[in-house]
Coordinates of C-alpha atoms in Angstrom, one line a residue:
X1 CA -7.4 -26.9 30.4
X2 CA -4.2 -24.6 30.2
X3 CA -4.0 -21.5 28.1
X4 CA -1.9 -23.1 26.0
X5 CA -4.2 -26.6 25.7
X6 CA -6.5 -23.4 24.3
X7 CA -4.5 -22.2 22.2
X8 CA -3.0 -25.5 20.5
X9 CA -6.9 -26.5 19.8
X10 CA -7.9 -23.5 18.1
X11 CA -4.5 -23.8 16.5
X12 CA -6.1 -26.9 15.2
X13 CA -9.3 -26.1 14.1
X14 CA -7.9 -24.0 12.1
X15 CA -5.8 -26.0 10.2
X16 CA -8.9 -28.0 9.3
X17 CA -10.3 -25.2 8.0
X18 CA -12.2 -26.0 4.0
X19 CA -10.2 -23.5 2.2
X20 CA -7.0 -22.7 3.2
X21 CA -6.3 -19.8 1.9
X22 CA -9.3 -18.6 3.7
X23 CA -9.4 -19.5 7.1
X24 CA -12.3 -20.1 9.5
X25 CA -13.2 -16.5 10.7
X26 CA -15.0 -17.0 13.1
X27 CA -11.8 -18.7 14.6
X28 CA -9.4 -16.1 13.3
X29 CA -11.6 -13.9 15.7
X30 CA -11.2 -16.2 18.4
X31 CA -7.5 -16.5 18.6
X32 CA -7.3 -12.8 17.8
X33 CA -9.6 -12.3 21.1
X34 CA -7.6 -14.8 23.4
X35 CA -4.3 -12.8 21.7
X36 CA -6.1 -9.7 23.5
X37 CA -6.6 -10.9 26.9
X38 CA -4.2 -12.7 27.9
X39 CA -0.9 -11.5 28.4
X40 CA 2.0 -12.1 26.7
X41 CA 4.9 -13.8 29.3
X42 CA 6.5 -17.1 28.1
X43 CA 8.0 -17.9 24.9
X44 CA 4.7 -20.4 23.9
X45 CA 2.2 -17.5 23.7
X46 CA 4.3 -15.2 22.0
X47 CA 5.1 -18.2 19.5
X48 CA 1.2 -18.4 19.5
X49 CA 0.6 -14.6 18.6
X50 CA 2.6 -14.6 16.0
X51 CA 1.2 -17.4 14.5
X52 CA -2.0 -16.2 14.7
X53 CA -0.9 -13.0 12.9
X54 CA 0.7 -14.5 10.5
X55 CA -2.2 -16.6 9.2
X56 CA -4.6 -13.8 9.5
X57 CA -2.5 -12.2 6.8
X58 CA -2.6 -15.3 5.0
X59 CA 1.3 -16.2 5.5
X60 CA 3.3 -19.2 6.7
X61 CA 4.8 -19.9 10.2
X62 CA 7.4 -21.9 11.2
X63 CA 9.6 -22.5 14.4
X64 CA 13.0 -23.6 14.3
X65 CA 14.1 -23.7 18.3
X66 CA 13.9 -20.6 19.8
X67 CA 13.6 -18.8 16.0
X68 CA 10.0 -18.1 14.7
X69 CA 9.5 -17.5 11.1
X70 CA 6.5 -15.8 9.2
X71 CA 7.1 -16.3 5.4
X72 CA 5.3 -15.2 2.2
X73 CA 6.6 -16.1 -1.3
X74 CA 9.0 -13.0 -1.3
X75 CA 10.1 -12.0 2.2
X76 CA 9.8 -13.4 5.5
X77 CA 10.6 -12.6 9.3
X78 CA 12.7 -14.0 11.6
X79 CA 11.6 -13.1 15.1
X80 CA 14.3 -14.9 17.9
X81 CA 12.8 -15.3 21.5
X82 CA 14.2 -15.6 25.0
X83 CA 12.8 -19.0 27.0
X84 CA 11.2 -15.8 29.0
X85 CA 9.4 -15.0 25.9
X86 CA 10.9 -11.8 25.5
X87 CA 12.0 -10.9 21.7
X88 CA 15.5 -11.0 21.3
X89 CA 15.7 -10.0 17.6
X90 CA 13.9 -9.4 14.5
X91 CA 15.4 -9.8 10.8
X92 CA 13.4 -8.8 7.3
X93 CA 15.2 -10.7 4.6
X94 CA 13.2 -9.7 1.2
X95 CA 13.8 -12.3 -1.9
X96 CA 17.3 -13.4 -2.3
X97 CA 18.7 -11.1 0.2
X98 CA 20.4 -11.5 3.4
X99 CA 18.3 -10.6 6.7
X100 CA 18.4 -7.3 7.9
X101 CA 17.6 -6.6 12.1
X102 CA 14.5 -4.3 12.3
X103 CA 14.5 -1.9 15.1
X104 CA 10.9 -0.5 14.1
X105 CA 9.2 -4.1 14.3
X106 CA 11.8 -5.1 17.4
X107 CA 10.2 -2.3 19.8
X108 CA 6.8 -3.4 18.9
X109 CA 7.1 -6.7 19.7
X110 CA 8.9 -5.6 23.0
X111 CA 6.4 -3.3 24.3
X112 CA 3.6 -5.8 23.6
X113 CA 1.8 -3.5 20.6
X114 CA 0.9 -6.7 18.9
X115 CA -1.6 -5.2 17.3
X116 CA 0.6 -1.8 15.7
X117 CA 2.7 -5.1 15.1
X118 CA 0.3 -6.6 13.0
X119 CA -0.5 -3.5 10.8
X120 CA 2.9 -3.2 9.7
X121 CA 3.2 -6.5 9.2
X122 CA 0.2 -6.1 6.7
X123 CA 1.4 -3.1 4.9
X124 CA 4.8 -5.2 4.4
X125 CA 3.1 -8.1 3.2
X126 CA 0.8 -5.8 0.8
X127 CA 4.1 -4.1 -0.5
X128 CA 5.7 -7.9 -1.5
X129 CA 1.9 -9.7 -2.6
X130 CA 2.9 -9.9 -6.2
X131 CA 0.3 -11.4 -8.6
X132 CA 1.8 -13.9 -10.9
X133 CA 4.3 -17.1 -11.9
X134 CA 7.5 -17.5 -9.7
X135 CA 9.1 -15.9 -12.7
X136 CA 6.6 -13.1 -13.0
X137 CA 6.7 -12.2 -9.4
X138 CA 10.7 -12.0 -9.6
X139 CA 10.4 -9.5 -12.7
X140 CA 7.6 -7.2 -11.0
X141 CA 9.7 -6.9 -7.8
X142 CA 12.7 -5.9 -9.2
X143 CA 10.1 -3.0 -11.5
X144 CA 8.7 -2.3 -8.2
X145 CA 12.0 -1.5 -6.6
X146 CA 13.3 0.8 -9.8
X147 CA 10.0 2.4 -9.2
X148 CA 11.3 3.0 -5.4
X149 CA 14.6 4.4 -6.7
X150 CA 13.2 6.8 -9.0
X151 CA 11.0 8.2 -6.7
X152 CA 13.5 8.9 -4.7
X153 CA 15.7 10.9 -7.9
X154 CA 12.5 12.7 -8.5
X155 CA 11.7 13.6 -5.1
X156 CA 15.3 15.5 -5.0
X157 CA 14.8 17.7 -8.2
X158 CA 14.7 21.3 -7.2
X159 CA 11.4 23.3 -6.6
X160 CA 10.1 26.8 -5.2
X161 CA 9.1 25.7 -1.5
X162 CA 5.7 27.1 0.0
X163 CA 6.1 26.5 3.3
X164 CA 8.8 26.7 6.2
X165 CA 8.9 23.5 7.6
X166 CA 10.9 21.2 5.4
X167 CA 8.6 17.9 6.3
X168 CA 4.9 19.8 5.2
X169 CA 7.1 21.0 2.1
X170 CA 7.4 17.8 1.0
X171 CA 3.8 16.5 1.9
X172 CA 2.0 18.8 0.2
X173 CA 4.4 20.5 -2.2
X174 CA 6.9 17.9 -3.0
X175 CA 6.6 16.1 -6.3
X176 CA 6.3 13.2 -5.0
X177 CA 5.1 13.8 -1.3
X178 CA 7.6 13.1 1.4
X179 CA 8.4 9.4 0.5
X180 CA 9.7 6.8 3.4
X181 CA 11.3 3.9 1.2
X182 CA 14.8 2.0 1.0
X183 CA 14.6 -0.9 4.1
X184 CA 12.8 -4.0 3.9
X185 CA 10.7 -3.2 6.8
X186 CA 9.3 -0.7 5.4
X187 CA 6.9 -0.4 2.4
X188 CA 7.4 2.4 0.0
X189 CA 5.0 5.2 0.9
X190 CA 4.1 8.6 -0.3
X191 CA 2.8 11.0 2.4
X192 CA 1.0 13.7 0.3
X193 CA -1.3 16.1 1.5
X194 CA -2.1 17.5 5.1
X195 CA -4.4 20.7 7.0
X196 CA -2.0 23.4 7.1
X197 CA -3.0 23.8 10.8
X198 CA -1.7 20.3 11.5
X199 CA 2.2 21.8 11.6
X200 CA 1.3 24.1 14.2
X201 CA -0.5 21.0 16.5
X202 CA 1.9 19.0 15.9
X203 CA 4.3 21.7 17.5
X204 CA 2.4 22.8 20.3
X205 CA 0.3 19.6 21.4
X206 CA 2.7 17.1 20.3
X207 CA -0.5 15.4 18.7
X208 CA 0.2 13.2 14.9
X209 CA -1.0 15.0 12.3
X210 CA -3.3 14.3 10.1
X211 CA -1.8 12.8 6.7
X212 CA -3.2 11.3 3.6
X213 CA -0.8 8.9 2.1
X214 CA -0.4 6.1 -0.7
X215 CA 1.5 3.3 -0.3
X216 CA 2.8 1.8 -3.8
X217 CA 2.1 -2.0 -4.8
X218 CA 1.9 -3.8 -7.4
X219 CA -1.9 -5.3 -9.3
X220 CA -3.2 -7.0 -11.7
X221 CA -3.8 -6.0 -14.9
X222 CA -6.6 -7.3 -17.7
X223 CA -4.4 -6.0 -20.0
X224 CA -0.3 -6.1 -20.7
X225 CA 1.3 -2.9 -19.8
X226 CA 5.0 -1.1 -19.9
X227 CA 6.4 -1.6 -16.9
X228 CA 10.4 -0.1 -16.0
X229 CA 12.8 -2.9 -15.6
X230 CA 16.1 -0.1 -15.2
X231 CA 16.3 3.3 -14.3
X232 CA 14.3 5.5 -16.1
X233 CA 15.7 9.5 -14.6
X234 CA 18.5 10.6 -17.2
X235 CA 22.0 11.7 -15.3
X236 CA 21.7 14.0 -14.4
X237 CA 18.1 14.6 -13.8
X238 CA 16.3 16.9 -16.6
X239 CA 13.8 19.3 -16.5
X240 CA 11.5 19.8 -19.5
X241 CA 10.2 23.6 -20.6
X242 CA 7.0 22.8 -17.8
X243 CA 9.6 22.5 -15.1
X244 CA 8.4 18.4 -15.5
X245 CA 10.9 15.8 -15.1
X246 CA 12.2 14.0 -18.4
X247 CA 12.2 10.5 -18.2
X248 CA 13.1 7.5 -20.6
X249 CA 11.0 5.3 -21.9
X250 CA 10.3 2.0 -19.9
X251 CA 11.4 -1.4 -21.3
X252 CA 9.1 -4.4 -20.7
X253 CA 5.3 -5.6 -21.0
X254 CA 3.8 -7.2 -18.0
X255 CA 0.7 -8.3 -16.8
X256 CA 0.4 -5.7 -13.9
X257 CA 0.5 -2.2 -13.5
X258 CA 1.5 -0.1 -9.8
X259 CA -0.8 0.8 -7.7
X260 CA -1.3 3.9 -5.3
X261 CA -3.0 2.0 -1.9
X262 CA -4.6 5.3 -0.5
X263 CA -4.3 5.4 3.2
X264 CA -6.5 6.7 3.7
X265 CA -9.6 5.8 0.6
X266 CA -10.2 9.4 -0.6
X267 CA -14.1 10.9 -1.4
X268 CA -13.6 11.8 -5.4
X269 CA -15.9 13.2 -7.4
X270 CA -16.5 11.8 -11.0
X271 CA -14.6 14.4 -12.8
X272 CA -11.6 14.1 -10.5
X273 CA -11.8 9.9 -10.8
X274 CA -11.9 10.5 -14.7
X275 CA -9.1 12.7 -15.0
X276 CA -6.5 10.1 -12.8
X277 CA -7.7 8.0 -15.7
X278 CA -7.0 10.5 -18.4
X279 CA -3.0 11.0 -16.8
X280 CA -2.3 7.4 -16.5
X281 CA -4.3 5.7 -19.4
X282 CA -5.2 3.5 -17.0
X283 CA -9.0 3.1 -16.6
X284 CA -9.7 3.2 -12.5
X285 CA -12.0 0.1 -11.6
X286 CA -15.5 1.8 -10.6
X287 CA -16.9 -1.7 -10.5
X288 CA -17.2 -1.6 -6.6
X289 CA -17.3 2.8 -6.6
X290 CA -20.8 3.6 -5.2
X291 CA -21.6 6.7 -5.6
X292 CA -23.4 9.8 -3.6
X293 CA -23.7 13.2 -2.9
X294 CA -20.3 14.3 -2.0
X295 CA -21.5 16.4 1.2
X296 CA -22.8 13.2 2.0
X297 CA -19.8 11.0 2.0
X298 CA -17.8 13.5 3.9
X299 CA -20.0 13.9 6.7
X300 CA -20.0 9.9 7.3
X301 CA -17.3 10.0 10.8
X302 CA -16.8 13.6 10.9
X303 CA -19.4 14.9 13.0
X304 CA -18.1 16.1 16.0
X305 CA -20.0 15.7 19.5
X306 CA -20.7 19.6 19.6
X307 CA -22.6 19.2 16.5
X308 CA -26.2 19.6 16.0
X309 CA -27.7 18.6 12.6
X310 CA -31.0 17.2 10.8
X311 CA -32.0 15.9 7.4
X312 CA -35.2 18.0 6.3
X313 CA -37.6 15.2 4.3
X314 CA -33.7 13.7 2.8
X315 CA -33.5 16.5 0.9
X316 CA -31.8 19.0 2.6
X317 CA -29.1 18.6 5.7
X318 CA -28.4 21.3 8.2
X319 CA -25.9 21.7 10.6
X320 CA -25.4 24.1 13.6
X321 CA -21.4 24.7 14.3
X322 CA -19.7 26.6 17.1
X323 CA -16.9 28.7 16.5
X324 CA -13.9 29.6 18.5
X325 CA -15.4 33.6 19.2
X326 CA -18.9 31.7 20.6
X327 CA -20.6 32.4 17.3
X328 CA -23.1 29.8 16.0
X329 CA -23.2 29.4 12.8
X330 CA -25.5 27.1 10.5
X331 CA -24.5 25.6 7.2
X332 CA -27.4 24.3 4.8
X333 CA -26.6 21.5 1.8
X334 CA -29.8 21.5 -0.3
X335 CA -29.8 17.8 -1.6
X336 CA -31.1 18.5 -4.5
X337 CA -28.6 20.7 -5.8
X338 CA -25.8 18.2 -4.4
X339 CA -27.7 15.1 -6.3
X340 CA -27.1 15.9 -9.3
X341 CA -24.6 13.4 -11.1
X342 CA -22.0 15.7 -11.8
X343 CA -21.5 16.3 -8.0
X344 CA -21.8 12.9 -6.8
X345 CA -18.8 11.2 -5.3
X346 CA -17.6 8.4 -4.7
X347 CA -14.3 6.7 -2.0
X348 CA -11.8 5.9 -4.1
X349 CA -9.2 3.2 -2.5
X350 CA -6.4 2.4 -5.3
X351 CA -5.2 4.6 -8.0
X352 CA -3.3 2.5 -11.0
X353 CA -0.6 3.7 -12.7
X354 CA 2.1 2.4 -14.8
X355 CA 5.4 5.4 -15.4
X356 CA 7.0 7.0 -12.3
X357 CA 6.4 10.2 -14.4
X358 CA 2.8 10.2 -13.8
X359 CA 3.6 10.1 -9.6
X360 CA 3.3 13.8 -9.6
X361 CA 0.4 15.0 -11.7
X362 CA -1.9 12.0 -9.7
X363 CA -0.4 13.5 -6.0
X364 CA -1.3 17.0 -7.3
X365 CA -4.9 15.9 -8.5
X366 CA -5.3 14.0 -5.2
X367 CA -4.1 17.3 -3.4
X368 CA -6.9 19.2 -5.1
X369 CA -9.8 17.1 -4.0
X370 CA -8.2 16.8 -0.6
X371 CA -8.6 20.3 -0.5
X372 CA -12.2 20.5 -1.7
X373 CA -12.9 18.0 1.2
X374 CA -11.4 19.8 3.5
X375 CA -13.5 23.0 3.0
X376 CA -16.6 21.0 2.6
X377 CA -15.7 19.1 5.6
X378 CA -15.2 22.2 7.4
X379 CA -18.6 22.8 7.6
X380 CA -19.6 20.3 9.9
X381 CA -16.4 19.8 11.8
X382 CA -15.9 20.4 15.3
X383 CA -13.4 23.6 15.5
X384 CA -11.0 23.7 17.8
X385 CA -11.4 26.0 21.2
X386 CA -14.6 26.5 20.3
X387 CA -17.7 25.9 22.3
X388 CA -21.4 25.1 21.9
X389 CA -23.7 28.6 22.0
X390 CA -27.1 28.9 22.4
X391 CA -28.6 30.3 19.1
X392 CA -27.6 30.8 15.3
X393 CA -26.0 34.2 14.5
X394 CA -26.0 33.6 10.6
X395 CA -26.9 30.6 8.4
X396 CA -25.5 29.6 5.2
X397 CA -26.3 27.7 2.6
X398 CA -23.7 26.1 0.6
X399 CA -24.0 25.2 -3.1
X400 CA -22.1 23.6 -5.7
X401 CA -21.1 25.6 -9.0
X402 CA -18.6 23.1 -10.5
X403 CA -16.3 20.2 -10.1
X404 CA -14.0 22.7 -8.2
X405 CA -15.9 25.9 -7.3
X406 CA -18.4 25.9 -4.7
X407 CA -20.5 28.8 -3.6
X408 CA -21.7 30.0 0.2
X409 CA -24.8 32.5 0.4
X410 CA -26.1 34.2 3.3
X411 CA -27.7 37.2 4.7
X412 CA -25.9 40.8 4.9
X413 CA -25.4 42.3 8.2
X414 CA -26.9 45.3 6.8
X415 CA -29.5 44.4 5.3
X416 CA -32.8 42.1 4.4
X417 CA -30.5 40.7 1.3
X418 CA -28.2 38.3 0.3
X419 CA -24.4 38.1 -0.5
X420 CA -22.9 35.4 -2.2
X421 CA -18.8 34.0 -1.3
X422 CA -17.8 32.0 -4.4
X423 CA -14.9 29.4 -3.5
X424 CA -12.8 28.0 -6.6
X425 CA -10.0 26.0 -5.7
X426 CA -8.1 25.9 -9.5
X427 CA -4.8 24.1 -7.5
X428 CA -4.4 22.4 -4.4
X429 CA -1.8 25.8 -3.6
X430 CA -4.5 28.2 -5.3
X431 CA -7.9 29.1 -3.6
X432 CA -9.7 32.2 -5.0
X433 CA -12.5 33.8 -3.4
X434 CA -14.9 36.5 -5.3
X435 CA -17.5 38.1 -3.1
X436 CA -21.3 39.1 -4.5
X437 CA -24.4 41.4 -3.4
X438 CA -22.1 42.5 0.0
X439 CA -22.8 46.2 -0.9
X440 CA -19.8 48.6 -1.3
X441 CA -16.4 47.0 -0.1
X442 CA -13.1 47.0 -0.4
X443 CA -11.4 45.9 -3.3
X444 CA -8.4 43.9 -1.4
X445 CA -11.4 42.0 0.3
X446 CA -11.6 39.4 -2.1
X447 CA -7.8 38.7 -2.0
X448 CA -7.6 38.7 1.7
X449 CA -10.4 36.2 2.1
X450 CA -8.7 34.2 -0.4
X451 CA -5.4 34.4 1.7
X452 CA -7.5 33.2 4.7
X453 CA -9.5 30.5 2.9
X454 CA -5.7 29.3 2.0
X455 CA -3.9 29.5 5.3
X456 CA -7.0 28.1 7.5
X457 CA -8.8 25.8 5.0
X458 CA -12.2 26.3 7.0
X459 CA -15.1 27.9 5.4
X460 CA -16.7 28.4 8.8
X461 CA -13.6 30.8 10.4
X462 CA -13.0 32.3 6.8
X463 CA -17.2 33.4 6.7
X464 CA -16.8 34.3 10.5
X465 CA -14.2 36.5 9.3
X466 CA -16.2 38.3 6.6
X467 CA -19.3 38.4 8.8
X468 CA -17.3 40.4 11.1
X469 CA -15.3 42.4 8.4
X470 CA -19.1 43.2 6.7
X471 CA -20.5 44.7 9.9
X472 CA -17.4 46.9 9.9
X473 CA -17.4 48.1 7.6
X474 CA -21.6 48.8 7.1
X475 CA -21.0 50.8 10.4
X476 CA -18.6 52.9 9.3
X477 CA -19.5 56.2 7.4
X478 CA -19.2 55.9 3.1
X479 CA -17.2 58.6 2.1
X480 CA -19.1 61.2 -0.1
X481 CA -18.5 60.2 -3.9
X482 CA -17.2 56.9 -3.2
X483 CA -18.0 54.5 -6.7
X484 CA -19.8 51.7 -6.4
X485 CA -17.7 48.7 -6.9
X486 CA -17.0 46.6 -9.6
X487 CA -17.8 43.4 -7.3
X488 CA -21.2 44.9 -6.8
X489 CA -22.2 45.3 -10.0
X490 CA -21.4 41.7 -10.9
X491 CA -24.1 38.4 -10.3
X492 CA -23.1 35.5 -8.5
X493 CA -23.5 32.4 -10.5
X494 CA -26.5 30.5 -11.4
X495 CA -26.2 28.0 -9.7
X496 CA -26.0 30.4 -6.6
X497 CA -29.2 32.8 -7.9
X498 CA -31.6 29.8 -8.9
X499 CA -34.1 30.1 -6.6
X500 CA -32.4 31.3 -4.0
X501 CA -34.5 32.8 -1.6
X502 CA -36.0 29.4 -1.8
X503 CA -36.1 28.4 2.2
X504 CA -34.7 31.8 3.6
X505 CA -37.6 33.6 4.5
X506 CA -38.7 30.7 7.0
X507 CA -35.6 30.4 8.8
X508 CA -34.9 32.9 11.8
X509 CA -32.3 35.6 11.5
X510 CA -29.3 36.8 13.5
X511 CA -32.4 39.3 15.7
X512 CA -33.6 35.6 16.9
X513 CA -32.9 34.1 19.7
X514 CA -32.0 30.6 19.2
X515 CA -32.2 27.9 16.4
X516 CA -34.7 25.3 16.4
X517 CA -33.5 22.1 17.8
X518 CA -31.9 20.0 15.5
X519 CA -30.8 16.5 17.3
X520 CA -29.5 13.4 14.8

């Protein structure tokens, strides 16, 4: 039997599938595999590819000659072949519009990336799977594309910039991210939030950054909801006394309400998930939400091959980091503390909303917890340059104070005593750091660390760089008189003092020579 005998009888076992909407999957995987393996040359497999990609997203396909077409019930794709097989063209026609040529899903098709090929095509087909009536589908896509346009007004109204390169402005400062809309090959997307650090990689390594993103569909909803059916930004755009956009009020009920597809899911905790329900009035589904310590969530596919950690009796999780300047450091989560409901989290996949107005105050909410993640996560990811020592020089033990303040204690260079680093991140663009129990100190201390924290997002080099400062400035001679600090005569929170030598006095200090071994 031929490849392409193969081929045609898979083809038609899965036509026989029981539900069609659903096909067989352990066929799906078959074709998928033979799609894999064997190479792409004549015009029959490539018509076979694409058919296979097209029903694993559940759309039609249909050959005219040399023409293949993958259809869904508002778009389609017309991909034209060479008898060689080699892809001559591709068009995007969305609903009652002519076909457009796209280059982006052209070179994927060239260079063989069937399966880059396939992504996009799922995003697409995502963007146009409207729920509804022929005549319900019609009115959602045309609120779905004055959505698109009024993004793109709101996305030009003037704001301070924070950072120097124009692209990161708009991910993380923008009001509504750096959006990529307007052609019918591509979805409308909102790139919002990335590290800081990723601008310099991106420069120097030429590696793809990091991004968080949400692209914007369109769901059911239990309940009718005012949806925009015409341009809702005022000419010219307006400003209200917040510096918030001004907007008009939408026009028409519908059973559906937009979605933000976050690309990708984001670790919330409940707080956070409540308050994108309190801007919207739009409840967010926790039907399938499954909820955890937040630590816990974070640290599923972010530990790093240089990491060492353990889970003492499921209570409490320690993990041993290298650092760039061959320090070891060790960073406890006590579970208990982190159980607690208020702290649990849970991945959030899809934000609803239903007013281009509430676009910005979701991206900057979603910024905030992106931050918090990112200084959690810091804890037990791999830094970068940095290499695998032999022994802890400090530990830490990190604690949570609220839904956006978190608290790092550890031993004093100086001293048999502890010092306490409390984190608040208030904004996604504001991180304040107030230090406790350090002994006398500077009083720009605080606001450098904070500048740190800011610029590196890591709570591992921002407490490597207070370690070092403390020692500093313990070996340096007080000068005679100098008052005690303000800072020093303050208590860390409770949540940082309750029992807080619990745990300490059995673990080995900076004089020891190495940590026990903790393998996962």
């Amino acid at each position: 039997m031929t490849w392409d005998d193969t081929f045609q009888l898979v083809r038609r076992c899965m036509e026989k599938s029981r539900d069609e909407s659903k096909p067989c999957v352990p066929i799906i995987r078959c074709l998928k595999r033979l799609q894999e393996v064997f190479s792409a040359s004549r015009m029959n497999p490539m018509r076979s590819r694409l058919e296979i990609i097209a029903k694993q997203h559940g759309m039609g396909f249909h050959i005219s000659e040399a023409t293949c077409f993958l259809t869904a019930d508002l778009f389609y794709l017309e991909v034209q072949l060479l008898p060689s097989g080699t892809v001559e063209e591709v068009k995007v026609a969305s609903h009652g519009k002519s076909p457009v040529p796209s280059e982006s899903f052209l070179q994927l098709l060239r260079l063989k990336k069937l399966a880059d090929f396939s992504t996009k095509l799922g995003s697409l087909f995502a963007q146009y799977n409207i729920p509804g009536d022929n005549e319900i589908k019609l009115k959602l896509l045309a609120s779905l594309q004055h959505l698109g346009k009024n993004l793109r007004k709101i996305s030009n109204l003037p704001r301070t910039p924070k950072h120097c390169d124009p692209k990161m402005e708009m991910i993380n400062n923008g009001w509504v991210g750096y959006l990529i809309a307007g052609k019918e090959d591509c979805p409308l997307t909102v790139q919002f939030f990335t590290h800081p650090g990723d601008e310099k990689k991106t420069s120097d390594s030429h590696e793809e950054a990091v991004v968080h993103a949400a692209q914007v569909t369109v769901g059911v909803s239990d309940v009718p909801r005012q949806l925009q059916m015409a341009c809702v930004v005022p000419k010219p755009p307006q400003l209200d006394p917040c510096s918030y956009p001004v907007f008009t009020p939408p026009s028409e009920m519908l059973p559906a309400c937009f979605l933000l597809q976050l690309q990708p899911a984001i670790t919330m905790m409940s707080s956070f998930v409540k308050k994108l329900g309190h801007i919207t009035a739009v409840t967010v589904p926790d039907v399938d939400l499954q909820w955890a310590p937040l630590p816990k969530l974070l640290m599923r596919g972010s530990l790093g091959a240089n990491n060492r950690w353990e889970t003492l009796d499921q209570q409490e999780t320690t993990f041993q980091l290298p650092l760039p300047s061959g320090a070891m450091h060790s960073y406890i989560f006590p579970g208990a503390a982190w159980s607690v409901a208020a702290h649990k989290g849970a991945t959030v996949g899809s934000v609803p909303f239903t007013h281009p107005a509430h676009v910005p105050a979701l991206l900057e909410l979603l910024r905030q917890q992106c931050t918090i993640n990112t200084l959690l996560g810091s804890c037990f990811a791999p830094q970068q340059g940095a290499r695998p020592g032999s022994g802890c020089d400090v530990h830490f033990e990190v604690l949570p104070e609220s839904d956006t303040s978190f608290s790092v204690t550890f031993q004093r260079p100086d001293a048999n005593s502890l010092a306490v680093l409390q984190v608040s991140v208030l904004h996604p663009h504001r991180i304040t750091c107030r230090l406790f129990g350090a002994g006398t100190f500077e009083s720009s201390l605080n606001e450098y660390l904070s500048t740190v924290m800011m610029r590196c997002l890591s709570v591992p080099v921002t407490m490597g760089t207070l370690y070092s400062r403390l020692e500093e400035l313990t070996s340096a001679p007080l000068s005679a008189g100098r008052p005690e600090s303000e800072h020093d005569r303050s208590s860390p929170s409770s949540a940082a003092v309750t029992d807080i030598n619990r745990g300490w006095a059995a673990l080995p200090r900076k004089t020891d020579s190495a940590c026990p071994d903790r393998r996962p």
